Amino acid sequence: MSVARRRRRLPDEVRTAAVRAVLCLAFTLVGLLVATLASYADSWLLTPALMAMGLGVFGSMWCLLEILISRQIAAQRARGPHAASPMAGSRAAGPAPQARPPQPRTRQASAR
């Protein structure tokens, strides 16, 4: 039987970007609905609704890019500063390896 893993909480900047994207998407869908109904009714609201829908599509794409960028930034912060490679810090940190004390060097007699 497998144990369900708990999902980690998203960083604050990623969550705010996701909420902003959902709001932009909702704004776009409302603009689409108003534009559709205005076109059926031959109303003057068609032009502003189409403009609002265009702005909503642009805003939704902007917000999706913001989510991707903020996720990358959050991942880089989680890895830590001055990482040697992109995968550095991807594993759980274990105990630091213990340094061995220096061994005294002995001179060996050369065999002739």
mmCIF file of N, CA, C and O in Angstrom:
data_model
loop_
_atom_site.group_PDB
_atom_site.id
_atom_site.type_symbol
_atom_site.label_atom_id
_atom_site.label_comp_id
_atom_site.label_asym_id
_atom_site.label_seq_id
_atom_site.Cartn_x
_atom_site.Cartn_y
_atom_site.Cartn_z
ATOM 1 N N MET A 1 0.845 -1.169 0.000
ATOM 2 C CA MET A 1 0.000 0.000 0.000
ATOM 3 C C MET A 1 0.891 1.232 0.000
ATOM 4 O O MET A 1 1.807 1.356 0.794
ATOM 5 N N SER A 2 0.636 2.135 -0.923
ATOM 6 C CA SER A 2 1.470 3.333 -1.018
ATOM 7 C C SER A 2 0.938 4.438 -0.109
ATOM 8 O O SER A 2 -0.262 4.574 0.105
ATOM 9 N N VAL A 3 1.844 5.187 0.410
ATOM 10 C CA VAL A 3 1.500 6.290 1.292
ATOM 11 C C VAL A 3 1.458 7.559 0.459
ATOM 12 O O VAL A 3 2.369 7.827 -0.327
ATOM 13 N N ALA A 4 0.398 8.321 0.611
ATOM 14 C CA ALA A 4 0.271 9.559 -0.158
ATOM 15 C C ALA A 4 1.282 10.577 0.353
ATOM 16 O O ALA A 4 1.410 10.787 1.548
ATOM 17 N N ARG A 5 2.001 11.184 -0.585
ATOM 18 C CA ARG A 5 2.967 12.207 -0.204
ATOM 19 C C ARG A 5 2.274 13.548 -0.102
ATOM 20 O O ARG A 5 1.390 13.867 -0.892
ATOM 21 N N ARG A 6 2.682 14.326 0.873
ATOM 22 C CA ARG A 6 2.131 15.675 1.003
ATOM 23 C C ARG A 6 2.795 16.576 -0.004
ATOM 24 O O ARG A 6 4.008 16.535 -0.192
ATOM 25 N N ARG A 7 1.992 17.389 -0.645
ATOM 26 C CA ARG A 7 2.545 18.336 -1.595
ATOM 27 C C ARG A 7 3.098 19.538 -0.850
ATOM 28 O O ARG A 7 2.521 19.999 0.122
ATOM 29 N N ARG A 8 4.217 20.017 -1.335
ATOM 30 C CA ARG A 8 4.798 21.195 -0.712
ATOM 31 C C ARG A 8 3.979 22.428 -1.075
ATOM 32 O O ARG A 8 3.402 22.509 -2.152
ATOM 33 N N ARG A 9 3.940 23.379 -0.184
ATOM 34 C CA ARG A 9 3.216 24.610 -0.428
ATOM 35 C C ARG A 9 3.996 25.462 -1.410
ATOM 36 O O ARG A 9 5.223 25.565 -1.339
ATOM 37 N N LEU A 10 3.283 26.066 -2.359
ATOM 38 C CA LEU A 10 3.936 26.924 -3.339
ATOM 39 C C LEU A 10 4.452 28.181 -2.663
ATOM 40 O O LEU A 10 3.851 28.676 -1.700
ATOM 41 N N PRO A 11 5.548 28.730 -3.151
ATOM 42 C CA PRO A 11 6.018 30.005 -2.601
ATOM 43 C C PRO A 11 4.986 31.111 -2.834
ATOM 44 O O PRO A 11 4.147 31.028 -3.737
ATOM 45 N N ASP A 12 5.061 32.151 -2.007
ATOM 46 C CA ASP A 12 4.057 33.215 -2.055
ATOM 47 C C ASP A 12 3.967 33.885 -3.415
ATOM 48 O O ASP A 12 2.877 34.150 -3.915
ATOM 49 N N GLU A 13 5.116 34.173 -4.046
ATOM 50 C CA GLU A 13 5.062 34.873 -5.332
ATOM 51 C C GLU A 13 4.446 34.003 -6.427
ATOM 52 O O GLU A 13 3.780 34.508 -7.325
ATOM 53 N N VAL A 14 4.615 32.695 -6.331
ATOM 54 C CA VAL A 14 4.014 31.799 -7.324
ATOM 55 C C VAL A 14 2.498 31.729 -7.106
ATOM 56 O O VAL A 14 1.724 31.750 -8.062
ATOM 57 N N ARG A 15 2.089 31.673 -5.828
ATOM 58 C CA ARG A 15 0.648 31.627 -5.552
ATOM 59 C C ARG A 15 -0.051 32.913 -5.991
ATOM 60 O O ARG A 15 -1.137 32.873 -6.552
ATOM 61 N N THR A 16 0.565 34.062 -5.736
ATOM 62 C CA THR A 16 -0.066 35.318 -6.166
ATOM 63 C C THR A 16 -0.131 35.402 -7.679
ATOM 64 O O THR A 16 -1.119 35.898 -8.232
ATOM 65 N N ALA A 17 0.896 34.903 -8.378
ATOM 66 C CA ALA A 17 0.863 34.896 -9.840
ATOM 67 C C ALA A 17 -0.227 33.961 -10.354
ATOM 68 O O ALA A 17 -0.913 34.275 -11.339
ATOM 69 N N ALA A 18 -0.430 32.834 -9.685
ATOM 70 C CA ALA A 18 -1.474 31.901 -10.106
ATOM 71 C C ALA A 18 -2.861 32.499 -9.885
ATOM 72 O O ALA A 18 -3.752 32.353 -10.733
ATOM 73 N N VAL A 19 -3.053 33.186 -8.770
ATOM 74 C CA VAL A 19 -4.352 33.832 -8.510
ATOM 75 C C VAL A 19 -4.606 34.915 -9.544
ATOM 76 O O VAL A 19 -5.721 35.050 -10.076
ATOM 77 N N ARG A 20 -3.569 35.682 -9.871
ATOM 78 C CA ARG A 20 -3.707 36.730 -10.882
ATOM 79 C C ARG A 20 -4.062 36.122 -12.249
ATOM 80 O O ARG A 20 -4.886 36.667 -12.989
ATOM 81 N N ALA A 21 -3.488 34.970 -12.572
ATOM 82 C CA ALA A 21 -3.790 34.316 -13.843
ATOM 83 C C ALA A 21 -5.234 33.836 -13.889
ATOM 84 O O ALA A 21 -5.903 33.948 -14.914
ATOM 85 N N VAL A 22 -5.723 33.309 -12.771
ATOM 86 C CA VAL A 22 -7.119 32.857 -12.736
ATOM 87 C C VAL A 22 -8.071 34.045 -12.887
ATOM 88 O O VAL A 22 -9.076 33.954 -13.601
ATOM 89 N N LEU A 23 -7.746 35.152 -12.257
ATOM 90 C CA LEU A 23 -8.596 36.341 -12.394
ATOM 91 C C LEU A 23 -8.592 36.870 -13.827
ATOM 92 O O LEU A 23 -9.637 37.263 -14.353
ATOM 93 N N CYS A 24 -7.426 36.862 -14.472
ATOM 94 C CA CYS A 24 -7.361 37.298 -15.875
ATOM 95 C C CYS A 24 -8.144 36.350 -16.781
ATOM 96 O O CYS A 24 -8.819 36.794 -17.721
ATOM 97 N N LEU A 25 -8.063 35.074 -16.505
ATOM 98 C CA LEU A 25 -8.822 34.107 -17.302
ATOM 99 C C LEU A 25 -10.321 34.302 -17.111
ATOM 100 O O LEU A 25 -11.090 34.245 -18.079
ATOM 101 N N ALA A 26 -10.743 34.556 -15.878
ATOM 102 C CA ALA A 26 -12.162 34.812 -15.625
ATOM 103 C C ALA A 26 -12.623 36.083 -16.335
ATOM 104 O O ALA A 26 -13.718 36.122 -16.920
ATOM 105 N N PHE A 27 -11.791 37.112 -16.316
ATOM 106 C CA PHE A 27 -12.102 38.356 -17.020
ATOM 107 C C PHE A 27 -12.247 38.113 -18.522
ATOM 108 O O PHE A 27 -13.163 38.629 -19.171
ATOM 109 N N THR A 28 -11.374 37.280 -19.071
ATOM 110 C CA THR A 28 -11.435 36.961 -20.495
ATOM 111 C C THR A 28 -12.707 36.183 -20.836
ATOM 112 O O THR A 28 -13.358 36.445 -21.851
ATOM 113 N N LEU A 29 -13.077 35.235 -19.988
ATOM 114 C CA LEU A 29 -14.285 34.454 -20.254
ATOM 115 C C LEU A 29 -15.546 35.309 -20.147
ATOM 116 O O LEU A 29 -16.494 35.118 -20.932
ATOM 117 N N VAL A 30 -15.571 36.253 -19.210
ATOM 118 C CA VAL A 30 -16.721 37.167 -19.120
ATOM 119 C C VAL A 30 -16.786 38.034 -20.374
ATOM 120 O O VAL A 30 -17.877 38.258 -20.934
ATOM 121 N N GLY A 31 -15.627 38.511 -20.847
ATOM 122 C CA GLY A 31 -15.601 39.285 -22.094
ATOM 123 C C GLY A 31 -16.087 38.476 -23.276
ATOM 124 O O GLY A 31 -16.813 38.989 -24.135
ATOM 125 N N LEU A 32 -15.732 37.195 -23.331
ATOM 126 C CA LEU A 32 -16.206 36.324 -24.406
ATOM 127 C C LEU A 32 -17.713 36.142 -24.352
ATOM 128 O O LEU A 32 -18.403 36.210 -25.383
ATOM 129 N N LEU A 33 -18.241 35.944 -23.153
ATOM 130 C CA LEU A 33 -19.686 35.772 -22.999
ATOM 131 C C LEU A 33 -20.441 37.037 -23.393
ATOM 132 O O LEU A 33 -21.451 36.976 -24.119
ATOM 133 N N VAL A 34 -19.955 38.194 -22.939
ATOM 134 C CA VAL A 34 -20.609 39.458 -23.284
ATOM 135 C C VAL A 34 -20.513 39.712 -24.784
ATOM 136 O O VAL A 34 -21.489 40.167 -25.407
ATOM 137 N N ALA A 35 -19.368 39.419 -25.398
ATOM 138 C CA ALA A 35 -19.218 39.615 -26.838
ATOM 139 C C ALA A 35 -20.163 38.703 -27.617
ATOM 140 O O ALA A 35 -20.774 39.126 -28.620
ATOM 141 N N THR A 36 -20.325 37.469 -27.174
ATOM 142 C CA THR A 36 -21.229 36.544 -27.859
ATOM 143 C C THR A 36 -22.674 37.024 -27.760
ATOM 144 O O THR A 36 -23.402 37.059 -28.766
ATOM 145 N N LEU A 37 -23.089 37.410 -26.555
ATOM 146 C CA LEU A 37 -24.470 37.878 -26.388
ATOM 147 C C LEU A 37 -24.715 39.196 -27.114
ATOM 148 O O LEU A 37 -25.800 39.408 -27.679
ATOM 149 N N ALA A 38 -23.701 40.071 -27.131
ATOM 150 C CA ALA A 38 -23.858 41.349 -27.828
ATOM 151 C C ALA A 38 -23.925 41.138 -29.340
ATOM 152 O O ALA A 38 -24.620 41.883 -30.039
ATOM 153 N N SER A 39 -23.225 40.154 -29.849
ATOM 154 C CA SER A 39 -23.300 39.899 -31.290
ATOM 155 C C SER A 39 -24.659 39.323 -31.673
ATOM 156 O O SER A 39 -25.181 39.616 -32.754
ATOM 157 N N TYR A 40 -25.255 38.513 -30.787
ATOM 158 C CA TYR A 40 -26.604 37.999 -31.067
ATOM 159 C C TYR A 40 -27.640 39.118 -31.026
ATOM 160 O O TYR A 40 -28.615 39.095 -31.781
ATOM 161 N N ALA A 41 -27.432 40.092 -30.157
ATOM 162 C CA ALA A 41 -28.418 41.154 -29.971
ATOM 163 C C ALA A 41 -28.149 42.359 -30.861
ATOM 164 O O ALA A 41 -28.905 43.328 -30.813
ATOM 165 N N ASP A 42 -27.099 42.324 -31.666
ATOM 166 C CA ASP A 42 -26.696 43.471 -32.495
ATOM 167 C C ASP A 42 -26.570 44.726 -31.633
ATOM 168 O O ASP A 42 -27.067 45.797 -31.966
ATOM 169 N N SER A 43 -25.880 44.590 -30.520
ATOM 170 C CA SER A 43 -25.732 45.676 -29.562
ATOM 171 C C SER A 43 -24.438 46.445 -29.805
ATOM 172 O O SER A 43 -23.487 45.936 -30.409
ATOM 173 N N TRP A 44 -24.402 47.665 -29.286
ATOM 174 C CA TRP A 44 -23.200 48.475 -29.385
ATOM 175 C C TRP A 44 -22.117 47.994 -28.420
ATOM 176 O O TRP A 44 -20.966 48.407 -28.515
ATOM 177 N N LEU A 45 -22.460 47.084 -27.501
ATOM 178 C CA LEU A 45 -21.497 46.567 -26.539
ATOM 179 C C LEU A 45 -20.497 45.582 -27.149
ATOM 180 O O LEU A 45 -19.562 45.160 -26.477
ATOM 181 N N LEU A 46 -20.705 45.244 -28.424
ATOM 182 C CA LEU A 46 -19.827 44.259 -29.054
ATOM 183 C C LEU A 46 -18.381 44.761 -29.127
ATOM 184 O O LEU A 46 -17.446 44.031 -28.788
ATOM 185 N N THR A 47 -18.195 46.016 -29.529
ATOM 186 C CA THR A 47 -16.833 46.545 -29.677
ATOM 187 C C THR A 47 -16.094 46.613 -28.334
ATOM 188 O O THR A 47 -14.952 46.135 -28.245
ATOM 189 N N PRO A 48 -16.679 47.195 -27.294
ATOM 190 C CA PRO A 48 -15.952 47.184 -26.019
ATOM 191 C C PRO A 48 -15.722 45.775 -25.467
ATOM 192 O O PRO A 48 -14.690 45.512 -24.837
ATOM 193 N N ALA A 49 -16.662 44.864 -25.704
ATOM 194 C CA ALA A 49 -16.493 43.499 -25.215
ATOM 195 C C ALA A 49 -15.349 42.801 -25.952
ATOM 196 O O ALA A 49 -14.572 42.061 -25.330
ATOM 197 N N LEU A 50 -15.227 43.045 -27.258
ATOM 198 C CA LEU A 50 -14.119 42.450 -28.001
ATOM 199 C C LEU A 50 -12.784 43.035 -27.559
ATOM 200 O O LEU A 50 -11.778 42.319 -27.474
ATOM 201 N N MET A 51 -12.765 44.326 -27.279
ATOM 202 C CA MET A 51 -11.529 44.943 -26.786
ATOM 203 C C MET A 51 -11.159 44.383 -25.407
ATOM 204 O O MET A 51 -9.993 44.105 -25.129
ATOM 205 N N ALA A 52 -12.159 44.224 -24.554
ATOM 206 C CA ALA A 52 -11.906 43.667 -23.225
ATOM 207 C C ALA A 52 -11.416 42.227 -23.339
ATOM 208 O O ALA A 52 -10.517 41.802 -22.590
ATOM 209 N N MET A 53 -11.976 41.476 -24.283
ATOM 210 C CA MET A 53 -11.555 40.101 -24.473
ATOM 211 C C MET A 53 -10.116 40.046 -24.987
ATOM 212 O O MET A 53 -9.324 39.206 -24.543
ATOM 213 N N GLY A 54 -9.767 40.936 -25.892
ATOM 214 C CA GLY A 54 -8.384 40.990 -26.390
ATOM 215 C C GLY A 54 -7.397 41.327 -25.287
ATOM 216 O O GLY A 54 -6.328 40.713 -25.184
ATOM 217 N N LEU A 55 -7.766 42.295 -24.452
ATOM 218 C CA LEU A 55 -6.903 42.624 -23.316
ATOM 219 C C LEU A 55 -6.814 41.454 -22.332
ATOM 220 O O LEU A 55 -5.757 41.210 -21.736
ATOM 221 N N GLY A 56 -7.912 40.733 -22.174
ATOM 222 C CA GLY A 56 -7.907 39.577 -21.277
ATOM 223 C C GLY A 56 -7.003 38.468 -21.780
ATOM 224 O O GLY A 56 -6.314 37.824 -20.981
ATOM 225 N N VAL A 57 -6.992 38.239 -23.091
ATOM 226 C CA VAL A 57 -6.109 37.210 -23.659
ATOM 227 C C VAL A 57 -4.653 37.621 -23.459
ATOM 228 O O VAL A 57 -3.808 36.812 -23.046
ATOM 229 N N PHE A 58 -4.353 38.894 -23.724
ATOM 230 C CA PHE A 58 -2.995 39.385 -23.519
ATOM 231 C C PHE A 58 -2.601 39.263 -22.048
ATOM 232 O O PHE A 58 -1.496 38.814 -21.713
ATOM 233 N N GLY A 59 -3.500 39.655 -21.161
ATOM 234 C CA GLY A 59 -3.220 39.570 -19.723
ATOM 235 C C GLY A 59 -3.052 38.141 -19.249
ATOM 236 O O GLY A 59 -2.207 37.860 -18.386
ATOM 237 N N SER A 60 -3.842 37.222 -19.796
ATOM 238 C CA SER A 60 -3.717 35.812 -19.403
ATOM 239 C C SER A 60 -2.364 35.241 -19.818
ATOM 240 O O SER A 60 -1.716 34.525 -19.042
ATOM 241 N N MET A 61 -1.919 35.561 -21.013
ATOM 242 C CA MET A 61 -0.608 35.087 -21.456
ATOM 243 C C MET A 61 0.505 35.699 -20.605
ATOM 244 O O MET A 61 1.471 35.023 -20.251
ATOM 245 N N TRP A 62 0.360 36.968 -20.277
ATOM 246 C CA TRP A 62 1.334 37.642 -19.416
ATOM 247 C C TRP A 62 1.410 36.953 -18.051
ATOM 248 O O TRP A 62 2.493 36.717 -17.516
ATOM 249 N N CYS A 63 0.243 36.625 -17.497
ATOM 250 C CA CYS A 63 0.202 35.985 -16.182
ATOM 251 C C CYS A 63 0.780 34.570 -16.224
ATOM 252 O O CYS A 63 1.433 34.137 -15.267
ATOM 253 N N LEU A 64 0.547 33.857 -17.309
ATOM 254 C CA LEU A 64 1.134 32.520 -17.423
ATOM 255 C C LEU A 64 2.656 32.590 -17.497
ATOM 256 O O LEU A 64 3.354 31.773 -16.896
ATOM 257 N N LEU A 65 3.169 33.581 -18.234
ATOM 258 C CA LEU A 65 4.622 33.771 -18.261
ATOM 259 C C LEU A 65 5.146 34.149 -16.878
ATOM 260 O O LEU A 65 6.221 33.706 -16.469
ATOM 261 N N GLU A 66 4.383 34.955 -16.162
ATOM 262 C CA GLU A 66 4.787 35.343 -14.812
ATOM 263 C C GLU A 66 4.854 34.125 -13.889
ATOM 264 O O GLU A 66 5.757 34.017 -13.052
ATOM 265 N N ILE A 67 3.924 33.203 -14.043
ATOM 266 C CA ILE A 67 3.953 31.982 -13.236
ATOM 267 C C ILE A 67 5.216 31.182 -13.541
ATOM 268 O O ILE A 67 5.913 30.729 -12.622
ATOM 269 N N LEU A 68 5.532 31.011 -14.818
ATOM 270 C CA LEU A 68 6.722 30.237 -15.180
ATOM 271 C C LEU A 68 7.995 30.887 -14.638
ATOM 272 O O LEU A 68 8.867 30.210 -14.095
ATOM 273 N N ILE A 69 8.093 32.202 -14.778
ATOM 274 C CA ILE A 69 9.295 32.901 -14.323
ATOM 275 C C ILE A 69 9.407 32.848 -12.802
ATOM 276 O O ILE A 69 10.486 32.595 -12.252
ATOM 277 N N SER A 70 8.294 33.057 -12.107
ATOM 278 C CA SER A 70 8.373 33.050 -10.636
ATOM 279 C C SER A 70 8.661 31.648 -10.108
ATOM 280 O O SER A 70 9.326 31.494 -9.073
ATOM 281 N N ARG A 71 8.211 30.609 -10.801
ATOM 282 C CA ARG A 71 8.560 29.244 -10.387
ATOM 283 C C ARG A 71 10.049 28.986 -10.557
ATOM 284 O O ARG A 71 10.679 28.349 -9.713
ATOM 285 N N GLN A 72 10.617 29.480 -11.661
ATOM 286 C CA GLN A 72 12.055 29.312 -11.874
ATOM 287 C C GLN A 72 12.859 30.046 -10.809
ATOM 288 O O GLN A 72 13.840 29.528 -10.282
ATOM 289 N N ILE A 73 12.430 31.259 -10.484
ATOM 290 C CA ILE A 73 13.134 32.045 -9.463
ATOM 291 C C ILE A 73 13.036 31.356 -8.106
ATOM 292 O O ILE A 73 14.016 31.264 -7.360
ATOM 293 N N ALA A 74 11.847 30.844 -7.782
ATOM 294 C CA ALA A 74 11.680 30.152 -6.502
ATOM 295 C C ALA A 74 12.531 28.884 -6.445
ATOM 296 O O ALA A 74 13.094 28.555 -5.402
ATOM 297 N N ALA A 75 12.641 28.183 -7.558
ATOM 298 C CA ALA A 75 13.470 26.971 -7.584
ATOM 299 C C ALA A 75 14.946 27.322 -7.412
ATOM 300 O O ALA A 75 15.684 26.611 -6.727
ATOM 301 N N GLN A 76 15.383 28.430 -8.020
ATOM 302 C CA GLN A 76 16.775 28.833 -7.861
ATOM 303 C C GLN A 76 17.061 29.252 -6.423
ATOM 304 O O GLN A 76 18.130 28.980 -5.885
ATOM 305 N N ARG A 77 16.107 29.917 -5.795
ATOM 306 C CA ARG A 77 16.296 30.297 -4.389
ATOM 307 C C ARG A 77 16.355 29.073 -3.494
ATOM 308 O O ARG A 77 17.088 29.047 -2.519
ATOM 309 N N ALA A 78 15.581 28.056 -3.824
ATOM 310 C CA ALA A 78 15.574 26.844 -3.009
ATOM 311 C C ALA A 78 16.888 26.090 -3.136
ATOM 312 O O ALA A 78 17.323 25.438 -2.190
ATOM 313 N N ARG A 79 17.526 26.168 -4.293
ATOM 314 C CA ARG A 79 18.801 25.470 -4.477
ATOM 315 C C ARG A 79 19.927 26.153 -3.719
ATOM 316 O O ARG A 79 20.894 25.521 -3.371
ATOM 317 N N GLY A 80 19.812 27.437 -3.516
ATOM 318 C CA GLY A 80 20.831 28.147 -2.758
ATOM 319 C C GLY A 80 21.750 28.940 -3.657
ATOM 320 O O GLY A 80 21.817 28.726 -4.869
ATOM 321 N N PRO A 81 22.463 29.878 -3.051
ATOM 322 C CA PRO A 81 23.347 30.727 -3.847
ATOM 323 C C PRO A 81 24.610 29.986 -4.275
ATOM 324 O O PRO A 81 25.070 29.060 -3.615
ATOM 325 N N HIS A 82 25.143 30.409 -5.384
ATOM 326 C CA HIS A 82 26.421 29.924 -5.908
ATOM 327 C C HIS A 82 26.411 28.416 -6.132
ATOM 328 O O HIS A 82 27.371 27.724 -5.787
ATOM 329 N N ALA A 83 25.323 27.899 -6.675
ATOM 330 C CA ALA A 83 25.270 26.466 -6.962
ATOM 331 C C ALA A 83 26.207 26.167 -8.122
ATOM 332 O O ALA A 83 26.285 26.911 -9.091
ATOM 333 N N ALA A 84 26.939 25.077 -8.010
ATOM 334 C CA ALA A 84 27.923 24.742 -9.023
ATOM 335 C C ALA A 84 27.263 24.230 -10.299
ATOM 336 O O ALA A 84 27.769 24.433 -11.387
ATOM 337 N N SER A 85 26.131 23.584 -10.177
ATOM 338 C CA SER A 85 25.457 23.037 -11.345
ATOM 339 C C SER A 85 23.957 23.198 -11.156
ATOM 340 O O SER A 85 23.487 23.442 -10.049
ATOM 341 N N PRO A 86 23.168 23.046 -12.233
ATOM 342 C CA PRO A 86 21.724 23.205 -12.098
ATOM 343 C C PRO A 86 21.093 22.193 -11.159
ATOM 344 O O PRO A 86 20.067 22.459 -10.562
ATOM 345 N N MET A 87 21.718 21.043 -10.981
ATOM 346 C CA MET A 87 21.138 20.018 -10.123
ATOM 347 C C MET A 87 21.673 20.086 -8.699
ATOM 348 O O MET A 87 21.318 19.265 -7.869
ATOM 349 N N ALA A 88 22.545 21.043 -8.427
ATOM 350 C CA ALA A 88 23.108 21.136 -7.075
ATOM 351 C C ALA A 88 22.007 21.477 -6.094
ATOM 352 O O ALA A 88 21.197 22.353 -6.329
ATOM 353 N N GLY A 89 21.955 20.789 -5.020
ATOM 354 C CA GLY A 89 20.958 21.039 -4.000
ATOM 355 C C GLY A 89 19.634 20.368 -4.270
ATOM 356 O O GLY A 89 18.675 20.598 -3.567
ATOM 357 N N SER A 90 19.560 19.515 -5.301
ATOM 358 C CA SER A 90 18.295 18.874 -5.618
ATOM 359 C C SER A 90 18.006 17.696 -4.694
ATOM 360 O O SER A 90 16.882 17.252 -4.602
ATOM 361 N N ARG A 91 19.023 17.181 -4.029
ATOM 362 C CA ARG A 91 18.827 16.089 -3.089
ATOM 363 C C ARG A 91 18.760 16.634 -1.683
ATOM 364 O O ARG A 91 19.224 17.730 -1.398
ATOM 365 N N ALA A 92 18.195 15.843 -0.814
ATOM 366 C CA ALA A 92 18.122 16.258 0.585
ATOM 367 C C ALA A 92 19.531 16.333 1.157
ATOM 368 O O ALA A 92 20.369 15.464 0.910
ATOM 369 N N ALA A 93 19.758 17.367 1.910
ATOM 370 C CA ALA A 93 21.097 17.567 2.465
ATOM 371 C C ALA A 93 21.355 16.545 3.564
ATOM 372 O O ALA A 93 20.565 16.386 4.485
ATOM 373 N N GLY A 94 22.443 15.856 3.445
ATOM 374 C CA GLY A 94 22.824 14.877 4.450
ATOM 375 C C GLY A 94 23.898 15.466 5.347
ATOM 376 O O GLY A 94 24.241 16.641 5.240
ATOM 377 N N PRO A 95 24.436 14.663 6.227
ATOM 378 C CA PRO A 95 25.508 15.179 7.083
ATOM 379 C C PRO A 95 26.737 15.494 6.246
ATOM 380 O O PRO A 95 27.033 14.823 5.260
ATOM 381 N N ALA A 96 27.446 16.518 6.650
ATOM 382 C CA ALA A 96 28.654 16.917 5.930
ATOM 383 C C ALA A 96 29.724 15.845 6.106
ATOM 384 O O ALA A 96 29.863 15.272 7.184
ATOM 385 N N PRO A 97 30.477 15.557 5.058
ATOM 386 C CA PRO A 97 31.524 14.541 5.187
ATOM 387 C C PRO A 97 32.610 15.038 6.136
ATOM 388 O O PRO A 97 32.980 16.206 6.143
ATOM 389 N N GLN A 98 33.104 14.124 6.958
ATOM 390 C CA GLN A 98 34.143 14.469 7.916
ATOM 391 C C GLN A 98 35.500 14.476 7.219
ATOM 392 O O GLN A 98 35.829 13.572 6.454
ATOM 393 N N ALA A 99 36.262 15.506 7.506
ATOM 394 C CA ALA A 99 37.603 15.584 6.926
ATOM 395 C C ALA A 99 38.542 14.673 7.713
ATOM 396 O O ALA A 99 38.498 14.627 8.944
ATOM 397 N N ARG A 100 39.381 13.952 6.996
ATOM 398 C CA ARG A 100 40.344 13.089 7.661
ATOM 399 C C ARG A 100 41.524 13.927 8.139
ATOM 400 O O ARG A 100 41.942 14.856 7.436
ATOM 401 N N PRO A 101 42.062 13.622 9.304
ATOM 402 C CA PRO A 101 43.240 14.375 9.754
ATOM 403 C C PRO A 101 44.422 14.067 8.843
ATOM 404 O O PRO A 101 44.530 12.959 8.301
ATOM 405 N N PRO A 102 45.295 15.032 8.660
ATOM 406 C CA PRO A 102 46.436 14.774 7.762
ATOM 407 C C PRO A 102 47.351 13.692 8.336
ATOM 408 O O PRO A 102 47.626 13.655 9.529
ATOM 409 N N GLN A 103 47.785 12.815 7.477
ATOM 410 C CA GLN A 103 48.680 11.715 7.850
ATOM 411 C C GLN A 103 50.128 12.198 7.706
ATOM 412 O O GLN A 103 50.466 12.842 6.713
ATOM 413 N N PRO A 104 50.980 11.880 8.675
ATOM 414 C CA PRO A 104 52.387 12.269 8.504
ATOM 415 C C PRO A 104 53.013 11.459 7.378
ATOM 416 O O PRO A 104 52.757 10.250 7.231
ATOM 417 N N ARG A 105 53.807 12.119 6.588
ATOM 418 C CA ARG A 105 54.460 11.437 5.462
ATOM 419 C C ARG A 105 55.721 10.752 5.956
ATOM 420 O O ARG A 105 56.487 11.320 6.713
ATOM 421 N N THR A 106 55.895 9.558 5.500
ATOM 422 C CA THR A 106 57.104 8.819 5.858
ATOM 423 C C THR A 106 57.910 8.610 4.598
ATOM 424 O O THR A 106 57.354 8.357 3.513
ATOM 425 N N ARG A 107 59.195 8.739 4.765
ATOM 426 C CA ARG A 107 60.082 8.507 3.607
ATOM 427 C C ARG A 107 60.414 7.017 3.546
ATOM 428 O O ARG A 107 60.780 6.419 4.531
ATOM 429 N N GLN A 108 60.246 6.512 2.394
ATOM 430 C CA GLN A 108 60.591 5.102 2.196
ATOM 431 C C GLN A 108 61.976 5.026 1.603
ATOM 432 O O GLN A 108 62.338 5.829 0.726
ATOM 433 N N ALA A 109 62.713 4.053 2.093
ATOM 434 C CA ALA A 109 64.053 3.862 1.549
ATOM 435 C C ALA A 109 63.934 3.333 0.139
ATOM 436 O O ALA A 109 63.167 2.438 -0.141
ATOM 437 N N SER A 110 64.698 3.914 -0.719
ATOM 438 C CA SER A 110 64.618 3.454 -2.116
ATOM 439 C C SER A 110 65.416 2.161 -2.250
ATOM 440 O O SER A 110 66.510 2.013 -1.726
ATOM 441 N N ALA A 111 64.864 1.244 -2.968
ATOM 442 C CA ALA A 111 65.519 -0.057 -3.182
ATOM 443 C C ALA A 111 66.471 0.082 -4.348
ATOM 444 O O ALA A 111 66.118 0.573 -5.402
ATOM 445 N N ARG A 112 67.711 -0.386 -4.146
ATOM 446 C CA ARG A 112 68.709 -0.287 -5.230
ATOM 447 C C ARG A 112 68.939 -1.574 -5.881
ATOM 448 O O ARG A 112 68.884 -2.623 -5.556
#
